[in-house]
Each structure stands twice: as C-alpha cells, then as structure tokens.
PDB file of C-alpha atoms in Angstrom:
ATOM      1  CA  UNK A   1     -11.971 163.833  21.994  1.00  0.00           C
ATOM      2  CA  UNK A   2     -13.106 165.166  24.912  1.00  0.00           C
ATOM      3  CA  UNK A   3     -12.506 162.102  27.330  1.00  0.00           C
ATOM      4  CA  UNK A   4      -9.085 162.320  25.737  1.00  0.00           C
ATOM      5  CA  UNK A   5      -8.635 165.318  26.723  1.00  0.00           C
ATOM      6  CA  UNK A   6      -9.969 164.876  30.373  1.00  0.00           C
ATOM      7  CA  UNK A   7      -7.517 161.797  30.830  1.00  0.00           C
ATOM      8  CA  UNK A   8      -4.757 163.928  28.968  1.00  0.00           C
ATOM      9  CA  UNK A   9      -5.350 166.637  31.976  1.00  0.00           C
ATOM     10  CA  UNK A  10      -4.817 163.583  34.107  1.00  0.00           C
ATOM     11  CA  UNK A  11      -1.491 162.543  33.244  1.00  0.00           C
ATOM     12  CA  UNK A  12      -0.957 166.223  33.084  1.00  0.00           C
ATOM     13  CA  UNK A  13      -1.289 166.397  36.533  1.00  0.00           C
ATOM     14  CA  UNK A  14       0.677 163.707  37.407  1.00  0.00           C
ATOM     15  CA  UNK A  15       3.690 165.430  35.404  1.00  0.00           C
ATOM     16  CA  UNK A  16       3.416 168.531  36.951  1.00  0.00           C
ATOM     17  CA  UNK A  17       3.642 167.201  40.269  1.00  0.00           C
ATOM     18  CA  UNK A  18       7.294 165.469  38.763  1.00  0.00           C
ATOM     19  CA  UNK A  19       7.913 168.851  37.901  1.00  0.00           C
ATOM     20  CA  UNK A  20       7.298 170.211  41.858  1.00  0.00           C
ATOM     21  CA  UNK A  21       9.023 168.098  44.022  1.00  0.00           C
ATOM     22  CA  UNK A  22      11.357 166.134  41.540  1.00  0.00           C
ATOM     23  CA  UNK A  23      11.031 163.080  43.467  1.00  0.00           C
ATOM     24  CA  UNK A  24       8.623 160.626  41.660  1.00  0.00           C
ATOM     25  CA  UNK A  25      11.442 157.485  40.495  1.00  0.00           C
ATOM     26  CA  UNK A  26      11.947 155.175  43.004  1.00  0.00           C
ATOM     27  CA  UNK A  27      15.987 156.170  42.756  1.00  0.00           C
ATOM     28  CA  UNK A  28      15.951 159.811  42.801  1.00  0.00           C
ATOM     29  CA  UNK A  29      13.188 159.888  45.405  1.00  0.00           C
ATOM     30  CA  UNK A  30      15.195 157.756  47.735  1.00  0.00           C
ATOM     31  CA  UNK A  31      18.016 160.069  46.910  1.00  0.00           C
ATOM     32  CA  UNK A  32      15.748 163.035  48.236  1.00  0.00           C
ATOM     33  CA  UNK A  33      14.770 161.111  50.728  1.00  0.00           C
ATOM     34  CA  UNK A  34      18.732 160.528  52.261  1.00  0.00           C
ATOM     35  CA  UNK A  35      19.580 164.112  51.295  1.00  0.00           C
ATOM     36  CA  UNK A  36      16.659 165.629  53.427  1.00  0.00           C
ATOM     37  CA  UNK A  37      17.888 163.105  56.022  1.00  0.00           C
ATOM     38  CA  UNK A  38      21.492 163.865  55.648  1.00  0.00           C
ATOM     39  CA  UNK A  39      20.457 167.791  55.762  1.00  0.00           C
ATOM     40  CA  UNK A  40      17.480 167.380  58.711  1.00  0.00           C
ATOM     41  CA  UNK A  41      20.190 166.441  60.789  1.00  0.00           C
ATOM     42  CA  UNK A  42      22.846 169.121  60.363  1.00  0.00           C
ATOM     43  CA  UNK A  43      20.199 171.137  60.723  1.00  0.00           C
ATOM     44  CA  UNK A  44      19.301 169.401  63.909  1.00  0.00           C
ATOM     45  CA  UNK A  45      22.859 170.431  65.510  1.00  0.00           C
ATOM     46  CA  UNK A  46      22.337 174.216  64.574  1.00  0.00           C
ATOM     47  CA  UNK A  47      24.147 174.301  60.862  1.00  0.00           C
ATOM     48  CA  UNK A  48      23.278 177.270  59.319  1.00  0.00           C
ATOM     49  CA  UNK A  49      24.522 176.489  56.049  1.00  0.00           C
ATOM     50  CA  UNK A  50      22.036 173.453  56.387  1.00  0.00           C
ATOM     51  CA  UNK A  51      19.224 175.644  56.686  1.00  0.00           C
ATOM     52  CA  UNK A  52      19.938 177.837  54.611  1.00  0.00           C
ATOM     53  CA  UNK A  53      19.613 175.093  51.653  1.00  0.00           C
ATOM     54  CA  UNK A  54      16.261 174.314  53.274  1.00  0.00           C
ATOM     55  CA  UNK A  55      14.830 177.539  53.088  1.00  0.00           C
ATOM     56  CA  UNK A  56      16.002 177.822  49.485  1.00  0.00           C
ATOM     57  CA  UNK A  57      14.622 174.785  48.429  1.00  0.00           C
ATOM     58  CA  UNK A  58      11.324 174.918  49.840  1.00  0.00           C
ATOM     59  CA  UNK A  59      10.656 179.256  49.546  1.00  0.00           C
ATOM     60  CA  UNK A  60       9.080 179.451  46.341  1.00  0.00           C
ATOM     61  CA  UNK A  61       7.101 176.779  47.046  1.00  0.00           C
ATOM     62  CA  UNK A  62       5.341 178.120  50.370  1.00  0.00           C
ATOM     63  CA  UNK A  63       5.684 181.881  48.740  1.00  0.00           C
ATOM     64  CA  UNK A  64       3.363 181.290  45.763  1.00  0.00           C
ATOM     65  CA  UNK A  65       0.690 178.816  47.994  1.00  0.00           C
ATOM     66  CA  UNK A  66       0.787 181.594  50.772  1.00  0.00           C
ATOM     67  CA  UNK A  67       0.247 184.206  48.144  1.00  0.00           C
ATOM     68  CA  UNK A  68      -2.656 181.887  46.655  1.00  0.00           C
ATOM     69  CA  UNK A  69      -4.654 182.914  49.677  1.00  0.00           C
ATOM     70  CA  UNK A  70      -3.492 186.305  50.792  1.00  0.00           C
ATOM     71  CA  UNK A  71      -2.668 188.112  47.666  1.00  0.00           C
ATOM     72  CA  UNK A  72      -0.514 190.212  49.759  1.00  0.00           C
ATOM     73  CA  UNK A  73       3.255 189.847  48.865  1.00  0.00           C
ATOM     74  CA  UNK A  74       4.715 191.542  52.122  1.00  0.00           C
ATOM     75  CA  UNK A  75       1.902 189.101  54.277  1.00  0.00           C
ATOM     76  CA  UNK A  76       3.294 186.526  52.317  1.00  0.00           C
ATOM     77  CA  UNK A  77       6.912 187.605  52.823  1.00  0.00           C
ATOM     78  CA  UNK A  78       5.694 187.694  56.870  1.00  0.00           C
ATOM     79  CA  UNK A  79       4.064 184.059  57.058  1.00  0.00           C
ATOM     80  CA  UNK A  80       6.764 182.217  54.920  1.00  0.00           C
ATOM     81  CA  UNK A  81       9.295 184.105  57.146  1.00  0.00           C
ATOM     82  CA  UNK A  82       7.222 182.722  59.964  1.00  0.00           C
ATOM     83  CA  UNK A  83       7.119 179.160  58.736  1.00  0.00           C
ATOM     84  CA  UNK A  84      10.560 178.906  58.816  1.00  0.00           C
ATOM     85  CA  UNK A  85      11.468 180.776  61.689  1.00  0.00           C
ATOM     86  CA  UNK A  86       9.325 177.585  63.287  1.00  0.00           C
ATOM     87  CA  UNK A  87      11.455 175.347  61.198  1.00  0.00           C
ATOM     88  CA  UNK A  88      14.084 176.502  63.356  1.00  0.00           C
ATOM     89  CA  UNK A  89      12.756 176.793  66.655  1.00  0.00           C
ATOM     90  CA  UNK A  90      11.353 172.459  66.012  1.00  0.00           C
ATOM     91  CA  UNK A  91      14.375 172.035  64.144  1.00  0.00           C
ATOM     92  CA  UNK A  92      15.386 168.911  66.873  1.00  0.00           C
ATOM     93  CA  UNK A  93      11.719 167.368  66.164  1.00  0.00           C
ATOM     94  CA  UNK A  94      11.865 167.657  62.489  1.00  0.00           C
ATOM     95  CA  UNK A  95      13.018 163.980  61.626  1.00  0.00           C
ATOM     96  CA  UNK A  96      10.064 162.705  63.633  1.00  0.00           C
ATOM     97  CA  UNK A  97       7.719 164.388  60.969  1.00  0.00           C
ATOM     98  CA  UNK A  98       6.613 161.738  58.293  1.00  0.00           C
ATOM     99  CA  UNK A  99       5.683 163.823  55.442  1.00  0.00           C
ATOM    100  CA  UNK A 100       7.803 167.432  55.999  1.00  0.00           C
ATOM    101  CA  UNK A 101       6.282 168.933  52.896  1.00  0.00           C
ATOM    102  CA  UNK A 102       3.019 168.376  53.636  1.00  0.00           C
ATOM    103  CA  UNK A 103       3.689 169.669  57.496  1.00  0.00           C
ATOM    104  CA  UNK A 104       5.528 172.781  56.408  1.00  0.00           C
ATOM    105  CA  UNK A 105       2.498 173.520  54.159  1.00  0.00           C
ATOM    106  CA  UNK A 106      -0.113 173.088  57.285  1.00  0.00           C
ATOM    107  CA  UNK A 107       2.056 175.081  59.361  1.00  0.00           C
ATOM    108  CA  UNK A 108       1.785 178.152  56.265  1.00  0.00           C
ATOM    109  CA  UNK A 109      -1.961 177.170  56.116  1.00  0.00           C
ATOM    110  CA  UNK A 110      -2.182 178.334  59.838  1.00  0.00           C
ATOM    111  CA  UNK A 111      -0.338 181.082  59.781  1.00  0.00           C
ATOM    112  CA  UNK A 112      -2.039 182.643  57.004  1.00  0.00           C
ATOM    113  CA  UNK A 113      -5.207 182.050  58.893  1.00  0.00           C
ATOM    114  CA  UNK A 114      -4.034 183.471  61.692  1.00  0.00           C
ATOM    115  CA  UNK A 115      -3.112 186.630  60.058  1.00  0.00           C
ATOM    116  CA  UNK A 116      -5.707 187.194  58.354  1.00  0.00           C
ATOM    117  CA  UNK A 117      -8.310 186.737  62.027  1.00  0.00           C
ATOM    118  CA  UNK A 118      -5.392 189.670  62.923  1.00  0.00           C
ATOM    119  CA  UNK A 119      -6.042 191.346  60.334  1.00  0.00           C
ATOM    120  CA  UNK A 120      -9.920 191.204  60.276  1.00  0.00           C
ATOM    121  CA  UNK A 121     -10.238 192.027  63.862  1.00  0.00           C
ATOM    122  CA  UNK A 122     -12.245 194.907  64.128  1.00  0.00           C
ATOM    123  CA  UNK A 123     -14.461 193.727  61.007  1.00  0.00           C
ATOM    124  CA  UNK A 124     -17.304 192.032  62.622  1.00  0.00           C
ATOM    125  CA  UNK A 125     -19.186 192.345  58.915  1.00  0.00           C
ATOM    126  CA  UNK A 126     -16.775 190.115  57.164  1.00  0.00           C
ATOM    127  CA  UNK A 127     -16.618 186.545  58.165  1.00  0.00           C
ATOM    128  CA  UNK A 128     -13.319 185.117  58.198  1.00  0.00           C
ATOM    129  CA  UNK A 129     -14.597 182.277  55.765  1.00  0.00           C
ATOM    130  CA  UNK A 130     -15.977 185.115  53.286  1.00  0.00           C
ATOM    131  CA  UNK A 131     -12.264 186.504  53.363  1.00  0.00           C
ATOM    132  CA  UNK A 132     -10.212 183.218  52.864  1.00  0.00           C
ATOM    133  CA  UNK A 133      -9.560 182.983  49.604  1.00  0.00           C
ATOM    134  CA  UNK A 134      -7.437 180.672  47.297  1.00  0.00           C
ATOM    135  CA  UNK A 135      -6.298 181.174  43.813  1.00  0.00           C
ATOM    136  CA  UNK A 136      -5.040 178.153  41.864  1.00  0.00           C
ATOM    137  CA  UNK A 137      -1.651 178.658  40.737  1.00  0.00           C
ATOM    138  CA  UNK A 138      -1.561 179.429  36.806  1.00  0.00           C
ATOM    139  CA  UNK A 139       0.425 175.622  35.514  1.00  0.00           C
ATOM    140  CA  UNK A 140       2.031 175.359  32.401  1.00  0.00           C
ATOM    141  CA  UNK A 141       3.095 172.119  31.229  1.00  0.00           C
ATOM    142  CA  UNK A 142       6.606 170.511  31.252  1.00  0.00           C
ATOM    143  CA  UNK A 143       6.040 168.037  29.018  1.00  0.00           C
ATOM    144  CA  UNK A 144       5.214 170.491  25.199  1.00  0.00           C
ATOM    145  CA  UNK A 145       3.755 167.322  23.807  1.00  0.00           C
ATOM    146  CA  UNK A 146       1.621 166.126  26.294  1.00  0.00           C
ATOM    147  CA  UNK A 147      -1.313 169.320  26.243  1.00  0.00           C
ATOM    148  CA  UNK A 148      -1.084 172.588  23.741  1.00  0.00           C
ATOM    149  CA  UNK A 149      -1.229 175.813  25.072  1.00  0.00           C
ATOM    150  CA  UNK A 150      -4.868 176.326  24.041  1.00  0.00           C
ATOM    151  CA  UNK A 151      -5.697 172.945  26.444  1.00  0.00           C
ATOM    152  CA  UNK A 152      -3.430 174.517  28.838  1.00  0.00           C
ATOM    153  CA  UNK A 153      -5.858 177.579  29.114  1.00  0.00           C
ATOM    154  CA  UNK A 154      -9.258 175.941  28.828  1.00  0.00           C
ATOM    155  CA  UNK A 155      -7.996 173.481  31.876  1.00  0.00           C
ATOM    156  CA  UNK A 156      -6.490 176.858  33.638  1.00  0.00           C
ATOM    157  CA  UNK A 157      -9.803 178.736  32.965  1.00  0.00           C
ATOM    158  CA  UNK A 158     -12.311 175.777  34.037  1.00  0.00           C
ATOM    159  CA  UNK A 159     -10.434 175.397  37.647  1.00  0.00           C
ATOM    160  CA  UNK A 160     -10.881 178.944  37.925  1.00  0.00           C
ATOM    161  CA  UNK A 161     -13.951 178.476  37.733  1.00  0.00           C
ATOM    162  CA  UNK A 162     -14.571 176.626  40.834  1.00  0.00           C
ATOM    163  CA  UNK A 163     -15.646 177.890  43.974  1.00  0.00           C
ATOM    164  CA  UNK A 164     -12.988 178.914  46.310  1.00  0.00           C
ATOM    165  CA  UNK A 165     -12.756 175.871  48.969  1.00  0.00           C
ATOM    166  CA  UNK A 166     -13.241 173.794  46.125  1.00  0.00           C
ATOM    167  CA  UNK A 167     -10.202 174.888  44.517  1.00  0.00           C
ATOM    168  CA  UNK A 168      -7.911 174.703  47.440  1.00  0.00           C
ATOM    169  CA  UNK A 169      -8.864 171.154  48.126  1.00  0.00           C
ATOM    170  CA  UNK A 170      -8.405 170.644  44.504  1.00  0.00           C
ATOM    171  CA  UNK A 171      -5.125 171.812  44.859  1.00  0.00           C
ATOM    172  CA  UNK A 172      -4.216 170.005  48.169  1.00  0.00           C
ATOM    173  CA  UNK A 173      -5.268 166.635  46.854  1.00  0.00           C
ATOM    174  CA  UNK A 174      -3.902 166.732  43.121  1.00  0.00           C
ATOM    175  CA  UNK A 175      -0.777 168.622  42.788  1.00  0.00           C
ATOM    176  CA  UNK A 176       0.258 168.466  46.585  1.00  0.00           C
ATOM    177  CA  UNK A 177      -0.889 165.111  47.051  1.00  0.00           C
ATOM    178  CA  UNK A 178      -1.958 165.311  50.710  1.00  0.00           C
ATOM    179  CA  UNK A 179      -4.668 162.595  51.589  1.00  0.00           C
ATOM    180  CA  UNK A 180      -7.822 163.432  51.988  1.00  0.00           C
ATOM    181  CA  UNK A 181      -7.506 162.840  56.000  1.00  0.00           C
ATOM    182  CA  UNK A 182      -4.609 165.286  56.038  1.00  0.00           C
ATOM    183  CA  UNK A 183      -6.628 168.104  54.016  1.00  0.00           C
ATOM    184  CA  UNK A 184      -9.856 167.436  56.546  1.00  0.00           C
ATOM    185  CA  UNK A 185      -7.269 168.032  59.577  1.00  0.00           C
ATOM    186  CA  UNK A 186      -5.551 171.001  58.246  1.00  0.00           C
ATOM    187  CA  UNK A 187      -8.980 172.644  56.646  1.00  0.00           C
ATOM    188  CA  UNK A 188     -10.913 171.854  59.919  1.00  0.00           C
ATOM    189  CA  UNK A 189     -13.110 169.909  57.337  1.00  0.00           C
ATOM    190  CA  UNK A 190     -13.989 166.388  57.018  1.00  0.00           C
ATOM    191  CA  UNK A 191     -13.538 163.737  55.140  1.00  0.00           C
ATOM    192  CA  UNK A 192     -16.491 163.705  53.408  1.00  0.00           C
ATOM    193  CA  UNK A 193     -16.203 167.306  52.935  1.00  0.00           C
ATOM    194  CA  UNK A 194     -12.713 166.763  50.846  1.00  0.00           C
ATOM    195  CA  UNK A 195     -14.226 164.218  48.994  1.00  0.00           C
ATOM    196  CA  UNK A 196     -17.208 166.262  48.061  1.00  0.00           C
ATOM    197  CA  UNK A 197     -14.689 168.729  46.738  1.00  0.00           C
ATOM    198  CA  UNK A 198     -12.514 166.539  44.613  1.00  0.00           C
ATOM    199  CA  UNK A 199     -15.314 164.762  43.194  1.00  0.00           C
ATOM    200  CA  UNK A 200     -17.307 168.013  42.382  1.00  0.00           C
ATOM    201  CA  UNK A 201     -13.761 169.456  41.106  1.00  0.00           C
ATOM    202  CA  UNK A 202     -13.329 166.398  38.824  1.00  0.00           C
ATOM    203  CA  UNK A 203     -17.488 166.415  37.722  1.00  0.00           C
ATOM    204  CA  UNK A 204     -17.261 170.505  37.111  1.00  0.00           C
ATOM    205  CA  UNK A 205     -13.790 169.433  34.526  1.00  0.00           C
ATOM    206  CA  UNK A 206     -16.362 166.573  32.600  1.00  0.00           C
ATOM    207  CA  UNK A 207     -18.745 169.391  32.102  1.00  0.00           C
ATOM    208  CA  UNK A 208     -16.940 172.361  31.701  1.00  0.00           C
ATOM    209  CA  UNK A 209     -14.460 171.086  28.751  1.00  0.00           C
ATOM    210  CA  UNK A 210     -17.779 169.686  27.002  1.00  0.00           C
ATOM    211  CA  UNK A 211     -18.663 173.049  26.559  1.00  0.00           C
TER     212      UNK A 211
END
C-alpha cells in the first residue's frame, strides 16, 4: 500500500507538471513551441501587445516561485517586475535561449538573491544562506482520481518537512524539470550536491509515508 502510494505520488508529479506548462503531447507541445516562436519574434521587433501576452502567461508562475523564497509580496512584485523588465531589455537575444522557462526562472533566482544581499546589508549576524529560504508550493491534484485529498496532505506535509535547499532542488528537478546541471549552475551547487538532494528528497518520502 505504501509503495503504491509512493509510485501514485510519482505519476502525481508527472500530472502536475501537465497541469503547469500544458505542453507534455508531442502536438500541443510543438504547438507551444511555434506560438512562443511566432510571439519571441514580435516581441523581438518591439510589439507590445506581444509582450504583454508573455508577461501574462508566465506572471503567476515566477510570482508564486519568487514568493517561495521571499515571502514578501511587494519584493516579489519588485523581482518579477525585474525579470521582465530584462525580458525586454534581451528581448533581440531571446530566441537564442534553448529552454526560456527554465532561463526566466534563473534570472528570478538571481534577482531574489540579489535583493535579499540588499536587503541584509548591514546584518553581518545573519548569513545570507541562513536567510534564503524556499517554501514548496502547496499542489493539489488535477487528476480527483489519481490521489485523495488525505494523500494530497500527507505528500504536502512530508515535503515540508525537508530541509530548505533540499526542497528547492526538489522543486527544481521534479515539477520544473531543470536538469540537475542546470540546478548546480543556477544554485552555485554541484552536481553531486543536486543529486544528494533529490535522492535524500525521494529516501525522506519512503520513510516519511511509512510512518
């Protein structure tokens, strides 16, 4: 039952990421894939109306991963602001990036960071490591008959449980689906480091939803 339940989280994963970025059939994804094309380049020759759609498709996105480490909804407001204001200012570079998503959430990854050194300047007791925190976004299923509520809440509660770099690497690798060399790049970690994560992350579920 319990094994069941582990692989059930699984493919629970794998569904929620559907849910995210909408892009996971071979036809709708290369769909996505024209329509960010199509749209990149209008953006590309200054359409505003172009960017506009960006920003709306990708805000809620950044807004609840920046909030995830700042817990600060007018920082947040600030760095996703930020992100996009780059967006702009690269906007003739952005069909060279391979993997946008995962780019525009290194770039909010940074900026965060960044703010947060600002904000810490004059604290010399706080590290800025102690301060960086991440808090796994709450997931609810889209698929009712996949995992029960109850499931839902035990899985919710046992990530929660993990320690803080842990979880964002967690969350990098599973639902955002960055590789492990991207996450060591954009953590200033390495490889090994993200796979220590994972693996612990995926060990501490075993245990956890024995209990």
């Amino acid at each position: 039952m319990l094994k069941l339940l582990f692989w059930r989280f699984l493919s629970y994963l794998f569904f929620y990421r559907l849910r995210l970025l909408i892009m996971k059939t071979s036809s709708s994804r290369q769909k996505a894939m024209t329509d960010q094309m199509e749209e990149l380049l209008l953006i590309e020759q200054g359409d505003e109306h172009a960017f506009d759609n960006f920003i709306t498709l990708h805000s809620q996105r950044l807004y609840n991963y920046v909030f995830s480490i700042l817990y600060c909804k007018e920082h947040t407001e600030e760095v996703v602001s930020d992100v996009f204001l780059e967006v702009w200012n690269r906007r003739k570079k952005l069909l060279q990036i391979e993997k946008l998503d995962h780019w525009l959430l290194t770039v909010a990854y940074h900026k965060a960071v960044s703010l947060l050194r600002k904000e810490m300047k004059h604290r010399r007791d706080v590290s800025i490591d102690e301060s960086l925190e991440f808090d796994f976004p709450q997931m609810s299923t889209p698929v009712e008959s996949l995992i029960s509520k109850d499931e839902q809440n035990r899985l919710n509660e046992a990530i929660n449980e993990f320690p803080r770099k842990c979880k964002h690497v967690f969350y990098l690798a599973k639902i955002e689906q960055m590789s492990y060399a991207e996450i060591a790049q954009m953590l200033g970690i390495s490889i090994l480091t993200v796979n220590y994560h994972v693996t612990f992350a995926m060990n501490s579920l075993r245990k956890i939803l024995k209990r």
